[in-house]
Short mmCIF file of C-alpha atoms in Angstrom, two decimals:
data_model
loop_
_atom_site.label_atom_id
_atom_site.label_comp_id
_atom_site.label_asym_id
_atom_site.label_seq_id
_atom_site.Cartn_x
_atom_site.Cartn_y
_atom_site.Cartn_z
CA UNK W 1 1.24 26.74 1.82
CA UNK W 2 -2.56 27.39 2.00
CA UNK W 3 -4.81 26.69 5.01
CA UNK W 4 -6.56 23.48 3.59
CA UNK W 5 -2.66 21.83 3.21
CA UNK W 6 -1.88 22.88 7.15
CA UNK W 7 -2.69 20.27 9.81
CA UNK W 8 -5.99 20.63 12.38
CA UNK W 9 -4.20 19.03 14.90
CA UNK W 10 -0.48 18.40 15.46
CA UNK W 11 1.36 16.55 18.22
CA UNK W 12 4.64 16.49 19.12
CA UNK W 13 6.84 14.42 21.42
CA UNK W 14 3.94 13.61 23.60
CA UNK W 15 5.09 11.69 26.66
CA UNK W 16 3.51 11.05 29.92
CA UNK W 17 4.65 9.22 32.90
CA UNK W 18 2.63 8.22 35.84
CA UNK W 19 4.79 8.20 38.76
CA UNK W 20 7.70 5.34 37.03
CA UNK W 21 5.00 3.79 34.92
CA UNK W 22 5.06 5.06 31.49
CA UNK W 23 2.05 6.04 29.41
CA UNK W 24 3.12 7.21 26.45
CA UNK W 25 6.69 8.40 25.05
CA UNK W 26 7.43 10.81 22.22
CA UNK W 27 4.32 10.34 20.05
CA UNK W 28 4.37 12.31 17.05
CA UNK W 29 1.75 12.91 14.40
CA UNK W 30 -0.94 15.03 12.38
CA UNK W 31 -4.18 15.09 11.17
CA UNK W 32 -6.12 17.16 8.51
CA UNK W 33 -9.94 17.44 8.18
CA UNK W 34 -11.28 14.85 6.53
CA UNK W 35 -9.01 12.24 7.36
CA UNK W 36 -9.82 9.51 10.39
CA UNK W 37 -6.89 7.87 12.25
CA UNK W 38 -7.01 4.88 14.04
CA UNK W 39 -4.88 4.18 17.18
CA UNK W 40 -4.59 0.53 17.52
CA UNK W 41 -2.79 -1.58 20.26
CA UNK W 42 -3.94 -3.45 23.29
CA UNK W 43 -4.46 -2.45 26.78
CA UNK W 44 -2.08 -0.47 28.33
CA UNK W 45 -0.53 0.54 25.39
CA UNK W 46 -0.90 4.15 26.00
CA UNK W 47 -3.76 4.51 23.60
CA UNK W 48 -6.13 6.19 26.09
CA UNK W 49 -3.57 8.07 27.49
CA UNK W 50 -2.95 9.77 23.80
CA UNK W 51 -6.51 10.55 23.22
CA UNK W 52 -6.51 12.12 26.87
CA UNK W 53 -3.88 14.36 26.21
CA UNK W 54 -4.93 15.05 22.87
CA UNK W 55 -7.89 16.29 23.93
CA UNK W 56 -6.44 18.37 26.77
CA UNK W 57 -7.79 16.21 29.53
CA UNK W 58 -4.46 15.43 30.39
CA UNK W 59 -1.33 17.55 30.56
CA UNK W 60 1.76 15.88 29.42
CA UNK W 61 4.86 15.91 31.11
CA UNK W 62 6.86 16.77 27.37
CA UNK W 63 5.61 17.54 24.21
CA UNK W 64 2.81 19.57 22.72
CA UNK W 65 -0.28 19.52 21.01
CA UNK W 66 -1.36 22.15 18.32
CA UNK W 67 -4.77 23.28 16.90
CA UNK W 68 -5.91 25.18 13.97
CA UNK W 69 -8.31 27.38 15.50
CA UNK W 70 -11.20 28.26 13.76
CA UNK W 71 -9.55 31.68 12.70
CA UNK W 72 -7.04 29.76 10.88
CA UNK W 73 -4.44 30.45 13.71
CA UNK W 74 -2.38 27.28 15.13
CA UNK W 75 -1.97 27.66 18.86
CA UNK W 76 -0.44 25.32 21.38
CA UNK W 77 -3.66 24.00 23.51
CA UNK W 78 -1.76 24.30 26.63
CA UNK W 79 -1.36 27.94 26.19
CA UNK W 80 -5.44 28.62 25.53
CA UNK W 81 -7.17 30.57 27.86
CA UNK W 82 -9.98 28.55 29.60
CA UNK W 83 -12.57 30.69 27.41
CA UNK W 84 -11.19 29.52 24.38
CA UNK W 85 -10.63 25.63 25.94
CA UNK W 86 -13.89 25.60 26.63
CA UNK W 87 -15.23 26.62 23.09
CA UNK W 88 -13.15 23.80 21.83
CA UNK W 89 -14.85 21.30 24.30
CA UNK W 90 -18.37 22.59 23.67
CA UNK W 91 -18.26 23.49 19.93
CA UNK W 92 -15.29 22.53 18.06
CA UNK W 93 -14.25 19.05 19.36
CA UNK W 94 -16.59 15.86 19.72
CA UNK W 95 -15.61 13.07 22.64
CA UNK W 96 -17.54 9.88 22.03
CA UNK W 97 -16.64 7.97 25.26
CA UNK W 98 -16.69 3.55 24.97
CA UNK W 99 -19.47 3.99 27.91
CA UNK W 100 -22.34 6.25 26.75
CA UNK W 101 -23.51 7.08 30.25
CA UNK W 102 -20.20 9.32 30.82
CA UNK W 103 -20.73 11.24 27.80
CA UNK W 104 -24.46 11.48 28.29
CA UNK W 105 -26.63 12.99 30.91
CA UNK W 106 -28.50 10.18 31.89
CA UNK W 107 -31.01 11.13 34.12
CA UNK W 108 -32.21 14.44 31.40
CA UNK W 109 -34.36 13.25 28.21
CA UNK W 110 -32.32 12.69 25.09
CA UNK W 111 -33.79 15.95 23.29
CA UNK W 112 -32.14 17.80 26.14
CA UNK W 113 -29.15 16.32 25.64
CA UNK W 114 -28.69 17.02 22.64
CA UNK W 115 -29.98 20.33 22.90
CA UNK W 116 -27.52 20.94 25.63
CA UNK W 117 -24.76 21.49 23.61
CA UNK W 118 -26.79 23.79 21.32
CA UNK W 119 -27.65 26.15 24.40
CA UNK W 120 -23.96 25.75 25.76
CA UNK W 121 -22.83 27.78 22.21
CA UNK W 122 -25.84 30.37 22.85
CA UNK W 123 -28.96 28.79 20.98
CA UNK W 124 -32.00 29.59 22.77
CA UNK W 125 -34.84 29.67 20.70
CA UNK W 126 -36.82 26.53 22.06
CA UNK W 127 -38.29 25.19 18.64
CA UNK W 128 -35.13 25.59 16.61
CA UNK W 129 -33.35 23.69 19.30
CA UNK W 130 -36.20 20.83 19.44
CA UNK W 131 -35.99 20.76 15.82
CA UNK W 132 -32.09 20.16 15.52
CA UNK W 133 -32.26 17.64 17.98
CA UNK W 134 -35.38 15.80 16.05
CA UNK W 135 -33.10 16.02 13.25
CA UNK W 136 -30.05 14.75 14.79
CA UNK W 137 -32.20 11.53 16.48
CA UNK W 138 -33.23 10.81 12.90
CA UNK W 139 -29.68 10.75 11.67
CA UNK W 140 -28.81 8.55 14.24
CA UNK W 141 -31.64 6.55 13.56
CA UNK W 142 -33.59 7.15 16.69
CA UNK W 143 -37.05 7.11 16.62
CA UNK W 144 -38.19 10.60 17.26
CA UNK W 145 -41.20 9.30 19.32
CA UNK W 146 -38.58 8.55 21.87
CA UNK W 147 -37.05 12.39 22.13
CA UNK W 148 -38.40 12.59 25.71
CA UNK W 149 -37.40 9.65 27.14
CA UNK W 150 -34.13 10.06 29.37
CA UNK W 151 -31.35 7.58 27.79
CA UNK W 152 -31.79 5.18 30.95
CA UNK W 153 -34.54 3.83 28.70
CA UNK W 154 -32.68 3.21 25.74
CA UNK W 155 -30.08 -0.15 24.62
CA UNK W 156 -26.50 -0.08 24.64
CA UNK W 157 -26.15 0.72 20.97
CA UNK W 158 -29.40 3.78 21.15
CA UNK W 159 -27.28 5.29 23.48
CA UNK W 160 -23.73 5.24 21.58
CA UNK W 161 -26.16 6.70 18.57
CA UNK W 162 -27.39 9.15 21.20
CA UNK W 163 -24.04 10.17 22.15
CA UNK W 164 -22.58 10.57 18.93
CA UNK W 165 -25.63 12.98 18.02
CA UNK W 166 -24.92 15.30 21.21
CA UNK W 167 -21.54 15.27 19.90
CA UNK W 168 -22.03 16.26 16.47
CA UNK W 169 -24.63 18.56 16.67
CA UNK W 170 -22.42 21.20 16.99
CA UNK W 171 -20.62 20.72 14.17
CA UNK W 172 -17.46 20.05 15.38
CA UNK W 173 -14.45 19.74 13.00
CA UNK W 174 -12.31 17.19 15.27
CA UNK W 175 -13.99 14.04 17.04
CA UNK W 176 -12.00 12.13 19.80
CA UNK W 177 -13.53 8.56 20.03
CA UNK W 178 -12.40 5.82 22.32
CA UNK W 179 -13.47 2.51 21.52
CA UNK W 180 -16.79 3.56 20.14
CA UNK W 181 -17.69 0.07 19.45
CA UNK W 182 -16.70 -1.27 22.63
CA UNK W 183 -19.59 -2.60 24.62
CA UNK W 184 -21.75 -3.23 21.79
CA UNK W 185 -23.20 -6.76 20.13
CA UNK W 186 -21.84 -7.30 17.00
CA UNK W 187 -24.73 -6.58 14.66
CA UNK W 188 -25.16 -3.29 16.68
CA UNK W 189 -21.84 -2.57 16.02
CA UNK W 190 -22.02 -3.12 12.21
CA UNK W 191 -24.66 -0.29 12.54
CA UNK W 192 -23.23 2.08 14.41
CA UNK W 193 -19.83 1.76 12.34
CA UNK W 194 -22.03 2.09 9.04
CA UNK W 195 -23.20 5.43 10.77
CA UNK W 196 -19.97 6.47 11.91
CA UNK W 197 -18.34 6.15 8.23
CA UNK W 198 -21.28 7.81 7.02
CA UNK W 199 -21.77 10.70 9.22
CA UNK W 200 -17.51 11.32 9.00
CA UNK W 201 -17.20 11.39 5.19
CA UNK W 202 -20.50 13.42 4.73
CA UNK W 203 -19.41 16.43 7.54
CA UNK W 204 -15.99 16.14 6.35
CA UNK W 205 -14.74 15.91 9.66
CA UNK W 206 -11.27 14.62 11.46
CA UNK W 207 -11.74 12.05 13.65
CA UNK W 208 -9.70 10.46 16.07
CA UNK W 209 -10.64 6.85 16.82
CA UNK W 210 -8.96 4.59 19.29
CA UNK W 211 -9.48 0.78 19.09
CA UNK W 212 -8.34 -2.23 19.87
CA UNK W 213 -10.42 -3.93 16.81
CA UNK W 214 -8.72 -3.91 13.88
CA UNK W 215 -11.48 -4.21 12.02
CA UNK W 216 -13.13 -1.17 13.38
CA UNK W 217 -9.80 0.43 12.36
CA UNK W 218 -10.08 -0.88 8.48
CA UNK W 219 -13.65 0.25 8.21
CA UNK W 220 -13.27 3.68 9.47
CA UNK W 221 -9.68 5.10 9.26
CA UNK W 222 -7.20 6.21 6.32
CA UNK W 223 -4.56 5.83 8.55
CA UNK W 224 -3.57 3.89 11.82
CA UNK W 225 -0.90 4.44 14.41
CA UNK W 226 -0.21 1.20 15.97
CA UNK W 227 0.95 1.65 19.87
CA UNK W 228 2.89 -0.69 22.03
CA UNK W 229 4.30 0.05 25.45
CA UNK W 230 3.29 3.71 25.47
CA UNK W 231 4.93 4.12 21.87
CA UNK W 232 3.99 4.47 17.97
CA UNK W 233 5.75 1.38 16.77
CA UNK W 234 4.56 1.76 13.41
CA UNK W 235 2.24 4.03 11.44
CA UNK W 236 0.98 4.67 7.68
CA UNK W 237 -2.06 3.86 5.47
CA UNK W 238 -4.43 1.64 7.18
CA UNK W 239 -4.63 -0.87 4.51
CA UNK W 240 -0.77 -0.39 4.47
CA UNK W 241 -0.33 -1.39 8.07
CA UNK W 242 -2.81 -4.37 8.28
CA UNK W 243 -1.80 -5.76 4.59
CA UNK W 244 2.03 -5.61 4.85
CA UNK W 245 2.68 -4.73 8.47
CA UNK W 246 6.16 -4.21 9.02
CA UNK W 247 6.93 -4.61 12.92
CA UNK W 248 6.95 -7.60 14.59
CA UNK W 249 4.11 -6.86 17.10
CA UNK W 250 2.09 -5.64 14.35
CA UNK W 251 2.59 -8.77 12.16
CA UNK W 252 1.51 -10.61 15.51
CA UNK W 253 -1.28 -8.45 15.87
CA UNK W 254 -2.72 -9.09 12.42
CA UNK W 255 -1.83 -12.89 12.41
CA UNK W 256 -3.94 -13.07 16.01
CA UNK W 257 -7.44 -12.28 14.57
CA UNK W 258 -10.00 -13.20 11.94
CA UNK W 259 -9.26 -11.59 8.89
CA UNK W 260 -10.76 -8.10 9.22
CA UNK N 1 5.26 10.74 -21.33
CA UNK N 2 4.32 7.72 -19.16
CA UNK N 3 1.13 8.06 -16.75
CA UNK N 4 3.29 5.30 -14.66
CA UNK N 5 6.51 4.38 -14.52
CA UNK N 6 8.09 1.63 -12.15
CA UNK N 7 11.85 1.73 -12.01
CA UNK N 8 13.89 -0.91 -9.96
CA UNK N 9 11.32 -1.45 -7.97
CA UNK N 10 11.34 -4.26 -5.07
CA UNK N 11 9.63 -6.03 -2.54
CA UNK N 12 10.55 -8.43 0.28
CA UNK N 13 8.29 -9.51 3.24
CA UNK N 14 10.14 -10.41 6.30
CA UNK N 15 7.94 -12.51 8.77
CA UNK N 16 9.11 -11.66 12.32
CA UNK N 17 7.00 -14.64 13.57
CA UNK N 18 8.89 -17.03 11.53
CA UNK N 19 12.15 -16.03 12.83
CA UNK N 20 12.73 -13.00 10.48
CA UNK N 21 12.29 -15.03 7.58
CA UNK N 22 12.64 -13.03 4.32
CA UNK N 23 10.26 -13.72 1.43
CA UNK N 24 11.26 -12.07 -1.76
CA UNK N 25 8.53 -11.15 -3.89
CA UNK N 26 10.09 -9.23 -6.82
CA UNK N 27 13.03 -7.15 -7.75
CA UNK N 28 14.27 -4.77 -10.14
CA UNK N 29 10.45 -4.08 -11.63
CA UNK N 30 10.79 -2.60 -14.58
CA UNK N 31 8.00 -1.23 -17.00
CA UNK N 32 5.89 1.61 -17.94
CA UNK N 33 2.52 2.37 -19.11
CA UNK N 34 1.56 5.10 -21.34
CA UNK N 35 -1.91 7.27 -21.40
CA UNK N 36 -4.41 4.68 -23.55
CA UNK N 37 -2.17 1.44 -22.87
CA UNK N 38 -3.23 -1.75 -21.45
CA UNK N 39 0.01 -3.75 -19.78
CA UNK N 40 -0.86 -6.92 -18.85
CA UNK N 41 1.13 -8.48 -15.99
CA UNK N 42 1.72 -12.35 -16.69
CA UNK N 43 3.36 -15.02 -15.39
CA UNK N 44 2.40 -18.11 -13.14
CA UNK N 45 0.55 -17.93 -9.63
CA UNK N 46 3.05 -16.56 -6.82
CA UNK N 47 5.11 -14.74 -9.58
CA UNK N 48 4.21 -11.69 -7.76
CA UNK N 49 1.31 -9.90 -10.37
CA UNK N 50 -0.89 -8.78 -7.56
CA UNK N 51 1.66 -7.83 -5.66
CA UNK N 52 2.93 -5.34 -8.17
CA UNK N 53 -0.58 -3.87 -8.39
CA UNK N 54 -0.48 -3.41 -4.61
CA UNK N 55 2.56 -1.61 -5.02
CA UNK N 56 1.45 1.01 -7.51
CA UNK N 57 -1.61 1.33 -5.30
CA UNK N 58 0.40 1.77 -1.93
CA UNK N 59 -0.96 -1.17 0.07
CA UNK N 60 2.61 -2.72 -0.46
CA UNK N 61 5.38 -0.36 0.97
CA UNK N 62 8.01 -0.69 -1.68
CA UNK N 63 11.47 -1.42 -0.25
CA UNK N 64 13.70 -0.06 -3.19
CA UNK N 65 13.18 1.66 -6.48
CA UNK N 66 10.58 4.33 -7.65
CA UNK N 67 7.05 3.93 -8.92
CA UNK N 68 6.09 7.02 -10.46
CA UNK N 69 2.82 8.30 -10.87
CA UNK N 70 2.05 11.52 -13.18
CA UNK N 71 -0.45 13.54 -11.23
CA UNK N 72 -0.73 16.52 -13.64
CA UNK N 73 2.02 18.01 -14.15
CA UNK N 74 3.62 16.29 -11.28
CA UNK N 75 5.28 13.05 -10.52
CA UNK N 76 4.56 11.44 -7.63
CA UNK N 77 6.64 8.53 -6.51
CA UNK N 78 4.51 6.08 -4.67
CA UNK N 79 7.47 4.42 -3.13
CA UNK N 80 8.69 7.75 -1.25
CA UNK N 81 5.01 9.19 -1.01
CA UNK N 82 3.27 10.32 2.73
CA UNK N 83 -0.06 8.10 3.53
CA UNK N 84 -1.57 11.93 2.92
CA UNK N 85 -0.17 11.71 -0.72
CA UNK N 86 -1.01 8.15 -1.36
CA UNK N 87 -4.59 9.08 -0.47
CA UNK N 88 -4.55 12.10 -2.66
CA UNK N 89 -3.35 9.67 -5.49
CA UNK N 90 -6.34 7.45 -4.74
CA UNK N 91 -9.05 10.02 -4.49
CA UNK N 92 -7.72 11.87 -7.96
CA UNK N 93 -5.38 10.03 -10.13
CA UNK N 94 -5.71 5.99 -9.82
CA UNK N 95 -8.79 3.70 -9.83
CA UNK N 96 -8.52 0.15 -8.64
CA UNK N 97 -10.39 -2.94 -8.90
CA UNK N 98 -9.65 -5.71 -6.41
CA UNK N 99 -9.80 -9.54 -6.74
CA UNK N 100 -12.57 -9.61 -4.21
CA UNK N 101 -15.13 -7.00 -3.06
CA UNK N 102 -14.55 -6.02 0.65
CA UNK N 103 -18.28 -5.97 1.90
CA UNK N 104 -19.06 -3.29 4.55
CA UNK N 105 -22.16 -4.49 6.59
CA UNK N 106 -25.47 -2.50 5.45
CA UNK N 107 -24.26 -0.28 2.68
CA UNK N 108 -26.50 -0.79 -0.19
CA UNK N 109 -24.74 -1.89 -3.90
CA UNK N 110 -25.40 1.37 -5.36
CA UNK N 111 -23.99 3.11 -2.56
CA UNK N 112 -20.49 1.18 -2.67
CA UNK N 113 -20.58 1.96 -6.45
CA UNK N 114 -21.21 5.59 -6.20
CA UNK N 115 -18.75 6.10 -3.58
CA UNK N 116 -15.61 7.34 -5.67
CA UNK N 117 -17.83 10.29 -7.28
CA UNK N 118 -19.81 10.83 -3.99
CA UNK N 119 -22.90 10.16 -2.11
CA UNK N 120 -25.63 7.89 -3.71
CA UNK N 121 -28.43 10.49 -2.46
CA UNK N 122 -27.09 12.77 -4.62
CA UNK N 123 -28.31 13.18 -8.35
CA UNK N 124 -24.97 12.65 -10.53
CA UNK N 125 -23.19 10.01 -8.57
CA UNK N 126 -26.42 7.95 -8.31
CA UNK N 127 -27.44 8.20 -11.97
CA UNK N 128 -23.72 7.28 -13.08
CA UNK N 129 -23.47 4.28 -10.60
CA UNK N 130 -27.28 3.17 -12.10
CA UNK N 131 -25.87 3.40 -15.59
CA UNK N 132 -22.84 1.36 -14.55
CA UNK N 133 -24.91 -1.25 -12.89
CA UNK N 134 -27.33 -1.61 -16.03
CA UNK N 135 -24.33 -1.90 -18.07
CA UNK N 136 -22.70 -5.16 -16.18
CA UNK N 137 -26.32 -6.44 -15.63
CA UNK N 138 -26.47 -6.34 -12.23
CA UNK N 139 -30.26 -6.95 -11.50
CA UNK N 140 -32.18 -3.31 -10.69
CA UNK N 141 -34.05 -5.45 -7.33
CA UNK N 142 -30.20 -5.98 -5.69
CA UNK N 143 -29.15 -2.36 -6.06
CA UNK N 144 -30.52 -1.45 -2.55
CA UNK N 145 -29.43 -4.65 -0.90
CA UNK N 146 -25.94 -4.92 0.45
CA UNK N 147 -23.76 -7.09 -1.32
CA UNK N 148 -22.66 -9.14 1.45
CA UNK N 149 -25.20 -12.22 0.37
CA UNK N 150 -24.39 -11.82 -3.59
CA UNK N 151 -23.00 -14.74 -5.49
CA UNK N 152 -19.27 -14.15 -6.51
CA UNK N 153 -20.23 -13.27 -9.76
CA UNK N 154 -22.56 -10.64 -8.41
CA UNK N 155 -20.14 -9.24 -5.94
CA UNK N 156 -17.61 -9.12 -8.64
CA UNK N 157 -19.72 -6.94 -10.76
CA UNK N 158 -20.27 -4.43 -8.04
CA UNK N 159 -16.53 -4.19 -7.84
CA UNK N 160 -16.05 -3.71 -11.44
CA UNK N 161 -18.78 -0.63 -11.46
CA UNK N 162 -17.20 0.94 -8.49
CA UNK N 163 -13.71 0.52 -10.11
CA UNK N 164 -14.69 1.92 -13.30
CA UNK N 165 -16.69 4.82 -12.43
CA UNK N 166 -14.40 7.41 -11.68
CA UNK N 167 -12.70 9.04 -14.87
CA UNK N 168 -8.94 8.44 -13.42
CA UNK N 169 -5.66 8.60 -15.50
CA UNK N 170 -4.48 5.20 -14.39
CA UNK N 171 -6.47 1.86 -13.81
CA UNK N 172 -5.38 -0.87 -11.85
CA UNK N 173 -7.18 -4.27 -12.59
CA UNK N 174 -6.65 -7.72 -10.72
CA UNK N 175 -8.47 -10.22 -12.20
CA UNK N 176 -11.57 -8.29 -12.96
CA UNK N 177 -13.52 -11.31 -15.02
CA UNK N 178 -12.32 -14.11 -12.84
CA UNK N 179 -15.91 -15.16 -11.67
CA UNK N 180 -17.80 -13.52 -14.90
CA UNK N 181 -19.72 -15.49 -17.38
CA UNK N 182 -19.06 -14.80 -21.16
CA UNK N 183 -21.68 -12.17 -21.69
CA UNK N 184 -20.27 -9.84 -18.75
CA UNK N 185 -16.73 -10.78 -19.41
CA UNK N 186 -17.28 -9.54 -23.16
CA UNK N 187 -18.74 -6.49 -21.54
CA UNK N 188 -15.54 -5.98 -19.32
CA UNK N 189 -13.60 -6.16 -22.16
CA UNK N 190 -15.61 -3.33 -24.17
CA UNK N 191 -15.43 -1.19 -20.92
CA UNK N 192 -11.64 -1.28 -20.71
CA UNK N 193 -11.59 -0.59 -24.30
CA UNK N 194 -13.58 2.53 -23.54
CA UNK N 195 -11.12 3.46 -20.96
CA UNK N 196 -8.22 3.11 -23.16
CA UNK N 197 -9.55 5.17 -26.09
CA UNK N 198 -10.35 8.18 -23.29
CA UNK N 199 -6.86 7.76 -22.26
CA UNK N 200 -6.61 5.72 -19.46
CA UNK N 201 -3.31 3.60 -18.96
CA UNK N 202 -4.53 0.13 -17.43
CA UNK N 203 -2.29 -2.18 -16.03
CA UNK N 204 -4.21 -5.67 -15.46
CA UNK N 205 -3.61 -8.90 -14.25
CA UNK N 206 -5.99 -11.61 -16.20
CA UNK N 207 -5.85 -15.23 -16.69
CA UNK N 208 -8.44 -15.57 -19.46
CA UNK N 209 -6.31 -16.04 -22.26
CA UNK N 210 -9.32 -14.58 -24.60
CA UNK N 211 -9.34 -11.44 -22.46
CA UNK N 212 -6.01 -11.19 -22.24
CA UNK N 213 -5.02 -10.83 -26.32
CA UNK N 214 -8.23 -8.52 -26.85
CA UNK N 215 -6.91 -5.99 -23.97
CA UNK N 216 -3.34 -6.10 -23.97
CA UNK N 217 -1.05 -3.80 -25.86
CA UNK N 218 2.10 -5.33 -24.11
CA UNK N 219 2.23 -8.09 -21.80
CA UNK N 220 5.35 -7.95 -19.44
CA UNK N 221 6.46 -11.17 -18.07
CA UNK N 222 6.89 -10.88 -14.21
CA UNK N 223 8.86 -13.92 -13.82
CA UNK N 224 11.91 -12.22 -15.22
CA UNK N 225 11.74 -9.92 -11.78
CA UNK N 226 11.61 -12.72 -9.89
CA UNK N 227 13.84 -12.67 -7.18
CA UNK N 228 16.02 -15.84 -6.14
CA UNK N 229 15.26 -17.21 -2.44
CA UNK N 230 17.95 -15.63 -0.03
CA UNK N 231 19.88 -18.50 2.17
#
């Protein structure tokens, strides 16, 4: 089997309990480069727990996450050294939070927010860092004249786009997104979705998008996991799950909303 | 050798929110399509014509039987394929024109059409998309606009342009000419003829008798696959 056919990330039997409360149970799937996987379900279904385990922010009680490092070797992320894990966080992974304030440094300029990720991986040339920051602001449709402002002055949509720029500047191979359009107005959502869609296709990265919005899932993802009560109850192609839902709960989800 | 073969394909919807009511769609679907051949599925509304197209495309899961698609030297069974295998078929082997264009906010018509070939910003996909839009008489002033505000006929021509642009061994057409005027219907008939001459296997659902007689090499009556309702 050649490298391109091997998954980028493999989740196996992920299980997490919070005391006696189940977080997620026996979740397994894999994802390849260029794929966008949506994880849908209502609040408390285990989506966010899963995302935190996948991105090694949380340790599972059972199961493991394996990730193909840039050298082509697939490793258990629980067994990585601290330096390797840092590398993943700073470079190879992105994490887009629902609340941009959680993913940005609100007191420093937009340019510094983008440049910081580059400096963390060793970039030192001020002109080049600023050049990259300007380029990325333009790509996420933020006026370059506003590079020296802090995100405190930005609207919600702009902050979210800035957070995306900050994440993508290091050319990650995998991006985790937690309700990326969650707190935004509908018109702003459309712009962000279009932008995300374009960037994901252009950069060929893999993305795992947690959302309760089936329209977002339809637009962004090729594959989908439906979660309920901590378990994955249905999975498949996004159009398959939405247009031919098999499980009672998925049918309820799909029939409860306006057609996405 | 067939480009596509359905062997005993069957589909039933189970409606859990209606007390597990079972809604049979089709059963025992059996036909194949050779390269360069156009098979038209015929039958009244609700007979399952579009459902069969969706089963081939992989949107509707197939409960029983096989849907064999030729991918180079290999035959892939859509009914048993993984999501990833189906995605690969969609990007390399099967092209599809659905009944309605699914509009994505903010994406211009030209980008929608060019997407199966690549980005509209790149020379080759853009030139091909422009040529196709011109052939389908989509006015140039519309190309840079998102199709959300277009008329039904304009949206459908965007959809057709997008589906016909890539050269794939199999082309699925669901009512491609429904909302078109005579001139554009004729243009689509012409495009289908070109696809057939280049060896594309075409499966189509068309209600228009004139279009049907002009494109069909063979007509498959879908009512023979109707499954009696279960008690």
